[in-house]
Amino acid sequence: MYTARLFAALLLAVVCLATQEEYDNDILEEGITLTDSQYGSLWPLPQKVQMSTVVFKLSGASFQIVDAKESSSGASCSLLQNAYRRYFEYIFPSARKQGHVKKKTPASAVSELQVWITSADTECDGFPNVTSDESYQLSVDSPVSVLKASTVWGALRGRRPWCFKHTHAHTKKSINRTEISDFPRFAHRGVLLDTSRHFLPIKVILANLEAMAWNKFNVFHWHIVDDPSFPYLSRTFPQLSQQGAFHPYTHVYTPSDVKMIIEFARLRGIRVVPEFDTPGHTQSWGKGQKDLLTPCYSGASPSGSFGPVNPILNTTYEFMSMFFKEVSTVFPDAYIHLGGDEVDFNCWKSNPDIQKFMEQQGFGTDYSKLESLYIQRILDIVSSTNKHYLIWQEVFDNGVKMKADTVIHVWKGNQQQYQDEMSRVTASGYQVLLSTPWYLNRISYGQDWQATYKADPQDFNGTDAQKKLVVGGEACLWGEYVDATNLTPRLWPRASAVAERLWSDKDVRDLNDAYSRLAQHRCRMVQRGIPAEPLFSGYCAYEYKGV
Amino acid sequence: MYTARLFAALLLAVVCLATQEEYDNDILEEGITLTDSQYGSLWPLPQKVQMSTVVFKLSGASFQIVDAKESSSGASCSLLQNAYRRYFEYIFPSARKQGHVKKKTPASAVSELQVWITSADTECDGFPNVTSDESYQLSVDSPVSVLKASTVWGALRGRRPWCFKHTHAHTKKSINRTEISDFPRFAHRGVLLDTSRHFLPIKVILANLEAMAWNKFNVFHWHIVDDPSFPYLSRTFPQLSQQGAFHPYTHVYTPSDVKMIIEFARLRGIRVVPEFDTPGHTQSWGKGQKDLLTPCYSGASPSGSFGPVNPILNTTYEFMSMFFKEVSTVFPDAYIHLGGDEVDFNCWKSNPDIQKFMEQQGFGTDYSKLESLYIQRILDIVSSTNKHYLIWQEVFDNGVKMKADTVIHVWKGNQQQYQDEMSRVTASGYQVLLSTPWYLNRISYGQDWQATYKADPQDFNGTDAQKKLVVGGEACLWGEYVDATNLTPRLWPRASAVAERLWSDKDVRDLNDAYSRLAQHRCRMVQRGIPAEPLFSGYCAYEYKGV
């Protein structure tokens, strides 16, 4: 009793061909026919790819992934060894283990993938950063294929294109002769998850880091605390989570949890950038840290409620210095996100001590000057820990002085407004990160991945020099309406649309071709255990096994 | 970087109190405070409930559920024995098994729940139907509590209110002295799932039947086939699924599967009403049944595509007679849903044989007359199998003659339009079922459960006699954008809002009270393994363990 027909003309539909079987089903709904991409299920699309019609066999019984003889990397690089294992298991879910070759390689088969790291410093034990070289070359040939990359980060990105044509289930597959030369369009390709509005169990975070890697995302923006809860267990100030988390031990991230998440991400070439947002969005901080928040007044007396961080007390900055000192050691990434958004001035305005301070400073009634004073001091504190920072756009809008390498994170407005903001920020010489069109918590009925896919972070008025200041973008999944029950299908494959926009060439914009590849890519994610939701009617050869 | 504050005034927020612990968190977002319902987590709210402040202990080590001595039911009623086991395990997830009482009952504890079936015919081995008596009385007292019901169907509905106040996790609980007298407002409280646009694995269907029972739904409307696929394995016409399913053996429901689903539902007091929608929405039927669909013409020759079922061939009706004869034996329910919606006349119009038939019948160019002729014959065929039918509203709108006990299913239009339709249908003396405001496949950002909750199937202009013709309603989750990956969190707890509207008194409409109970009810579903999505920021004591 529901008409898909009405939408048919608007929609791009195709059955999912994660594995191409003899059984074909080329009509889904009247008027909708299958269109298959020449690039199979490649997602995101590489910068350059040449696929020949020559097809090689690929058998789990005779295939292995090894370090190339010339490679600067070897068995001691556990990052790569772990990657080989994961990768092998994805190609051959039910085959014998990697490294135990039993059968002789058949003719015109691929028997080996050699991974060749060319730099003397493989960066195997390091952390990825915004300047990491993620480029790679993949040559699929018989009997030996080669994946060549400067560092391990490129090798990690090169894993996935390898896995594109399965002609049979289980262990027998085939693969076309292919040459890929690939690199990312943008250096910062992030996903924001919010662990304050709902607590996300570690398992959920890890599963989504895995899915991020499949989509070549390289930044996990961890919006770890906010008004509703403070799940970060601080060694210096344990009372913050003891009092501020939803529960003091079932709903917190211990130092071990954080370390594990960072290492899990590193093994997949993903940076973990924590956000500790102040002075607003800090209600949960106030529970465990006396006098940190501004007491709001109702007339002449305190109302009992609290506003943003109190910017006029020395104790505030002493606390923040110690807190960010800890944060700077716990999180190895060169960047910390410092928030700075949506500061509500009403509480500050109500407080007589704040009023007096404003007078002394000659701020008049311009509370954005007070906000700037606070932010300025936080930026200085964080700079002193040798970290760089990202900051939400309001901090730029309010004219706060920032270091030249600050990244401004744009999130507000409609298309025209965010494009204007991108122009202004880059005209001022700052680097910029876009999220406005990628607030994936916002949902609507139908194929909203298309609008997500069309948005481009370099679509704004500006010089080439300005465009180069765009470091990338982030898909944001704010937590008001998501938790462990629905986060993963809400994020995938919608975030995959952002992933291709940020990785592939700017001219990769064909919605039909994207639909075909994305439908297959999502079935691949499902087969690997990630409940990525469907784009439209159809099926996967291997449906999700959970509930 | 996302303002919940903007929504605060519009939203009803509260932390989830599935278990009330000493750890309190009463502020979620600035301006939002906790309001707790006097009815705890009862959902849907019983018709009459009196809760005393007297609290009894409840311990898994000393509690049992037994047949009352006076009960007409006994150990041979496996429906009830299964229910006791499920129920016991929900109250005491980690306790010893039901029936092995080890400890002496402490003073002022509830040691026993006696279940007392009063009718001579318990209906234990029967199937629920639209006239089943679902009323029950529950008296929670110490040491013995009593659940009294005329038949097993009432006893099944009476299970859940029992489980409302947990003061501690694990085996130690407490419960208030309570008297409940309860019965449903409407007899037909359904959920529609669509297994054609995406195939739903059995596991997903069973999990959702379980959740339906927790919400006192009593009809599973199984929209089993449609244009995209035909997963029903027909013993008479196996080629229908061999050719029409997404896959002939991984994406079908075998006779055993169907039987198991029906029995699983029966044990929970849920009817399974299958829908075989014709003459439109039948593309998938045409793959396995030659000449069933109308060949469309492009000018003077067939275009190769097909339209609705061909209504002018005798073979069509021979096929349908055999097919519905099978269906009437496979599905024990007294009703079959016959669809009849959205018939597109363009293909019929293009076909010269159809044109000729129209001329012979004197139908002119009024193709709704041809549709009526077809539907009329299908209704006669199904009537001859001794089944009643439900039908989508178009069949009524088109003036097809129907048996007096036909149920018209309203699904179209905006609020004014569907209320007008409800008036018209009931003025004609037909029974009516409402779904328009409960198309849960339609999603929007925010707490859309509120609009769902506010809709009432008796809100239309009509006499008391007309209002009595409302048999209930159904939450519909059409399958374009849902499959195993996202169905369950999209359905729950949004369908719970429909469940309370259809079960509880019409004056149960307080959104604040509903929010508080529903947030706890959803946490209870999560704890029992159903990924019901959150209503808003907050937490459950036991978060979902899957991904």
Short mmCIF file of C-alpha atoms in Angstrom, two decimals, chain A residues 1-7 11 15 21-30 192 196-199 201 203-204 207-208 223 226-229 241-248 250-251 275 277 281 283 287 306-307 337 341-344 347 392-394 409 411-412 439 441-447 478-486 488-490 522 526 529-547, chain B residues 1-7 11 15 21-30 192 196-199 201 203-204 207-208 223 226-229 241-248 250-251 275 277 280-281 283 287 296 306-307 341-344 347 392-394 409 411 439 441-447 478-486 488-490 522 526 529-547:
data_model
loop_
_atom_site.label_atom_id
_atom_site.label_comp_id
_atom_site.label_asym_id
_atom_site.label_seq_id
_atom_site.Cartn_x
_atom_site.Cartn_y
_atom_site.Cartn_z
CA MET A 1 0.00 0.00 0.00
CA TYR A 2 2.88 2.29 -0.60
CA THR A 3 3.88 3.58 -3.93
CA ALA A 4 7.48 3.27 -4.89
CA ARG A 5 6.40 4.04 -8.40
CA LEU A 6 5.92 7.69 -7.59
CA PHE A 7 9.55 7.96 -6.66
CA LEU A 11 15.56 7.48 -7.77
CA VAL A 15 20.26 -4.48 -7.06
CA GLU A 21 26.12 -14.53 -9.45
CA GLU A 22 24.44 -16.23 -12.36
CA TYR A 23 21.12 -15.27 -10.82
CA ASP A 24 20.17 -11.91 -12.20
CA ASN A 25 17.37 -9.67 -11.12
CA ASP A 26 17.39 -6.62 -13.28
CA ILE A 27 14.01 -5.05 -12.58
CA LEU A 28 13.21 -3.85 -9.14
CA GLU A 29 10.26 -1.60 -9.64
CA GLU A 30 8.52 -0.73 -12.82
CA LEU A 192 32.59 13.03 14.34
CA SER A 196 28.19 12.68 25.62
CA ARG A 197 24.52 12.78 24.59
CA HIS A 198 24.61 9.00 24.61
CA PHE A 199 27.43 6.80 25.82
CA PRO A 201 30.22 1.28 24.12
CA LYS A 203 32.63 -2.09 20.67
CA VAL A 204 30.51 0.41 18.72
CA ALA A 207 33.27 -1.22 14.63
CA ASN A 208 32.84 2.25 13.21
CA HIS A 223 33.36 14.77 20.66
CA ASP A 226 29.39 17.88 26.42
CA ASP A 227 26.49 19.08 28.58
CA PRO A 228 24.72 15.75 29.14
CA SER A 229 27.65 13.65 30.35
CA SER A 241 33.55 11.45 35.31
CA GLN A 242 32.69 10.14 38.78
CA GLN A 243 30.16 12.94 39.05
CA GLY A 244 29.61 13.92 35.44
CA ALA A 245 29.24 10.62 33.57
CA PHE A 246 25.84 8.95 33.20
CA HIS A 247 27.28 6.25 35.43
CA PRO A 248 30.68 6.38 37.14
CA THR A 250 29.61 1.54 33.31
CA HIS A 251 29.42 4.73 31.23
CA GLU A 275 37.29 17.61 21.34
CA ASP A 277 34.54 21.98 24.03
CA HIS A 281 28.55 22.85 26.43
CA GLN A 283 27.21 21.41 32.18
CA LYS A 287 29.30 18.40 38.57
CA PHE A 306 25.10 27.30 36.13
CA GLY A 307 26.22 28.78 32.83
CA HIS A 337 39.60 20.38 18.90
CA ASP A 341 30.72 27.19 19.84
CA GLU A 342 27.33 28.42 20.99
CA VAL A 343 28.23 30.34 24.12
CA ASP A 344 25.04 31.58 25.79
CA CYS A 347 24.11 33.55 32.65
CA TRP A 392 34.39 25.87 15.56
CA GLN A 393 33.68 28.83 13.31
CA GLU A 394 32.27 31.17 16.01
CA HIS A 409 35.62 24.19 11.42
CA TRP A 411 29.22 24.05 10.61
CA LYS A 412 26.57 26.77 10.43
CA TYR A 439 25.37 16.77 9.65
CA ASN A 441 22.28 13.21 12.47
CA ARG A 442 19.75 15.18 10.41
CA ILE A 443 17.60 12.63 8.64
CA SER A 444 14.87 12.84 6.04
CA TYR A 445 12.85 10.31 4.07
CA GLY A 446 14.42 8.96 0.91
CA GLN A 447 17.87 8.87 -0.64
CA TRP A 478 25.54 14.27 16.83
CA GLY A 479 24.16 12.13 19.58
CA GLU A 480 20.71 13.46 20.53
CA TYR A 481 18.93 10.63 18.74
CA VAL A 482 21.58 7.97 18.29
CA ASP A 483 23.20 5.43 20.54
CA ALA A 484 24.45 1.88 20.17
CA THR A 485 21.02 0.79 18.92
CA ASN A 486 20.93 2.84 15.72
CA THR A 488 25.88 2.31 12.72
CA PRO A 489 23.04 2.00 10.16
CA ARG A 490 22.42 5.73 10.40
CA ARG A 522 27.26 -1.14 1.25
CA VAL A 526 27.05 -5.71 5.47
CA GLY A 529 29.31 -7.39 9.75
CA ILE A 530 28.54 -3.66 9.63
CA PRO A 531 24.77 -3.00 9.48
CA ALA A 532 24.96 -0.36 6.74
CA GLU A 533 21.40 0.52 5.75
CA PRO A 534 20.06 0.05 2.21
CA LEU A 535 19.98 2.85 -0.35
CA PHE A 536 16.72 1.56 -1.83
CA SER A 537 14.78 -1.64 -2.55
CA GLY A 538 16.93 -4.61 -3.47
CA TYR A 539 19.08 -7.16 -1.71
CA CYS A 540 22.54 -8.24 -0.73
CA ALA A 541 23.76 -11.76 -1.43
CA TYR A 542 24.70 -11.90 2.25
CA GLU A 543 22.19 -10.08 4.40
CA TYR A 544 22.96 -8.73 7.86
CA LYS A 545 23.01 -11.50 10.44
CA GLY A 546 22.17 -9.46 13.53
CA VAL A 547 18.89 -7.92 14.59
CA MET B 1 28.80 21.95 17.80
CA TYR B 2 25.19 21.18 17.76
CA THR B 3 22.56 22.94 19.68
CA ALA B 4 20.17 20.82 21.62
CA ARG B 5 19.23 23.97 23.45
CA LEU B 6 17.23 25.21 20.51
CA PHE B 7 15.00 22.17 20.78
CA LEU B 11 11.16 18.40 23.72
CA VAL B 15 16.92 10.02 31.63
CA GLU B 21 19.58 3.43 41.10
CA GLU B 22 20.97 5.70 43.75
CA TYR B 23 22.93 7.45 41.02
CA ASP B 24 20.77 10.28 39.81
CA ASN B 25 21.24 12.46 36.81
CA ASP B 26 18.44 14.91 36.69
CA ILE B 27 19.68 17.48 34.22
CA LEU B 28 20.36 16.48 30.68
CA GLU B 29 20.50 19.73 28.85
CA GLU B 30 20.02 23.20 30.19
CA LEU B 192 2.92 -4.27 8.92
CA SER B 196 9.30 -7.83 -0.72
CA ARG B 197 11.27 -4.59 -1.09
CA HIS B 198 13.91 -6.17 1.11
CA PHE B 199 14.02 -9.75 2.30
CA PRO B 201 15.65 -12.95 7.63
CA LYS B 203 15.49 -14.00 12.91
CA VAL B 204 14.50 -10.38 12.32
CA ALA B 207 12.67 -10.62 17.18
CA ASN B 208 10.07 -8.09 16.11
CA HIS B 223 3.05 -7.78 3.35
CA ASP B 226 5.06 -7.08 -4.01
CA ASP B 227 6.72 -5.78 -7.19
CA PRO B 228 10.38 -6.17 -6.18
CA SER B 229 10.36 -9.79 -5.05
CA SER B 241 9.60 -17.74 -5.80
CA GLN B 242 12.11 -19.65 -7.91
CA GLN B 243 11.82 -16.89 -10.49
CA GLY B 244 10.43 -14.02 -8.48
CA ALA B 245 12.45 -14.01 -5.25
CA PHE B 246 15.70 -12.04 -5.00
CA HIS B 247 17.34 -15.44 -4.70
CA PRO B 248 15.58 -18.80 -5.08
CA THR B 250 18.58 -17.73 0.33
CA HIS B 251 15.82 -15.13 0.00
CA GLU B 275 -1.28 -9.83 2.32
CA ASP B 277 -1.82 -7.68 -3.07
CA GLY B 280 -1.20 -4.06 -9.00
CA HIS B 281 2.11 -4.48 -7.15
CA GLN B 283 5.67 -7.45 -11.07
CA LYS B 287 8.39 -13.85 -13.56
CA CYS B 296 1.82 -3.53 -22.24
CA PHE B 306 4.03 -5.87 -18.13
CA GLY B 307 1.30 -4.17 -16.16
CA ASP B 341 -4.31 -0.47 -4.02
CA GLU B 342 -2.68 1.75 -6.62
CA VAL B 343 -3.68 0.07 -9.86
CA ASP B 344 -2.04 1.86 -12.79
CA CYS B 347 -0.79 -0.67 -19.39
CA TRP B 392 -6.98 -1.14 1.06
CA GLN B 393 -9.28 1.85 0.83
CA GLU B 394 -9.27 2.22 -2.98
CA HIS B 409 -7.81 -0.28 5.54
CA TRP B 411 -3.85 4.66 4.36
CA TYR B 439 3.48 5.06 8.19
CA ASN B 441 8.83 4.20 7.20
CA ARG B 442 8.44 7.98 6.87
CA ILE B 443 11.12 9.52 9.07
CA SER B 444 11.96 13.04 10.12
CA TYR B 445 14.44 14.60 12.49
CA GLY B 446 13.49 14.78 16.14
CA GLN B 447 10.86 13.20 18.37
CA TRP B 478 7.28 -0.20 4.25
CA GLY B 479 10.49 -1.67 2.99
CA GLU B 480 12.03 0.74 0.48
CA TYR B 481 14.65 1.93 2.96
CA VAL B 482 14.71 -0.76 5.63
CA ASP B 483 16.15 -4.23 5.87
CA ALA B 484 17.75 -6.33 8.58
CA THR B 485 20.34 -3.59 9.17
CA ASN B 486 17.99 -0.86 10.36
CA THR B 488 14.34 -2.85 14.40
CA PRO B 489 15.62 0.52 15.69
CA ARG B 490 13.44 2.31 13.15
CA ARG B 522 12.53 1.46 25.53
CA VAL B 526 17.15 -2.66 24.92
CA GLY B 529 18.15 -7.41 23.32
CA ILE B 530 15.97 -5.33 21.02
CA PRO B 531 17.86 -2.29 19.62
CA ALA B 532 15.07 0.21 20.23
CA GLU B 533 16.42 3.66 19.41
CA PRO B 534 16.58 6.49 21.98
CA LEU B 535 13.88 9.16 22.27
CA PHE B 536 16.43 11.81 23.18
CA SER B 537 19.74 12.32 25.02
CA GLY B 538 20.22 10.13 28.07
CA TYR B 539 21.17 6.58 28.85
CA CYS B 540 20.00 3.11 29.76
CA ALA B 541 21.51 1.26 32.70
CA TYR B 542 22.10 -1.60 30.28
CA GLU B 543 23.05 -0.33 26.84
CA TYR B 544 22.62 -2.36 23.66
CA LYS B 545 25.34 -4.97 23.33
CA GLY B 546 25.34 -5.36 19.55
CA VAL B 547 26.66 -3.04 16.86
#
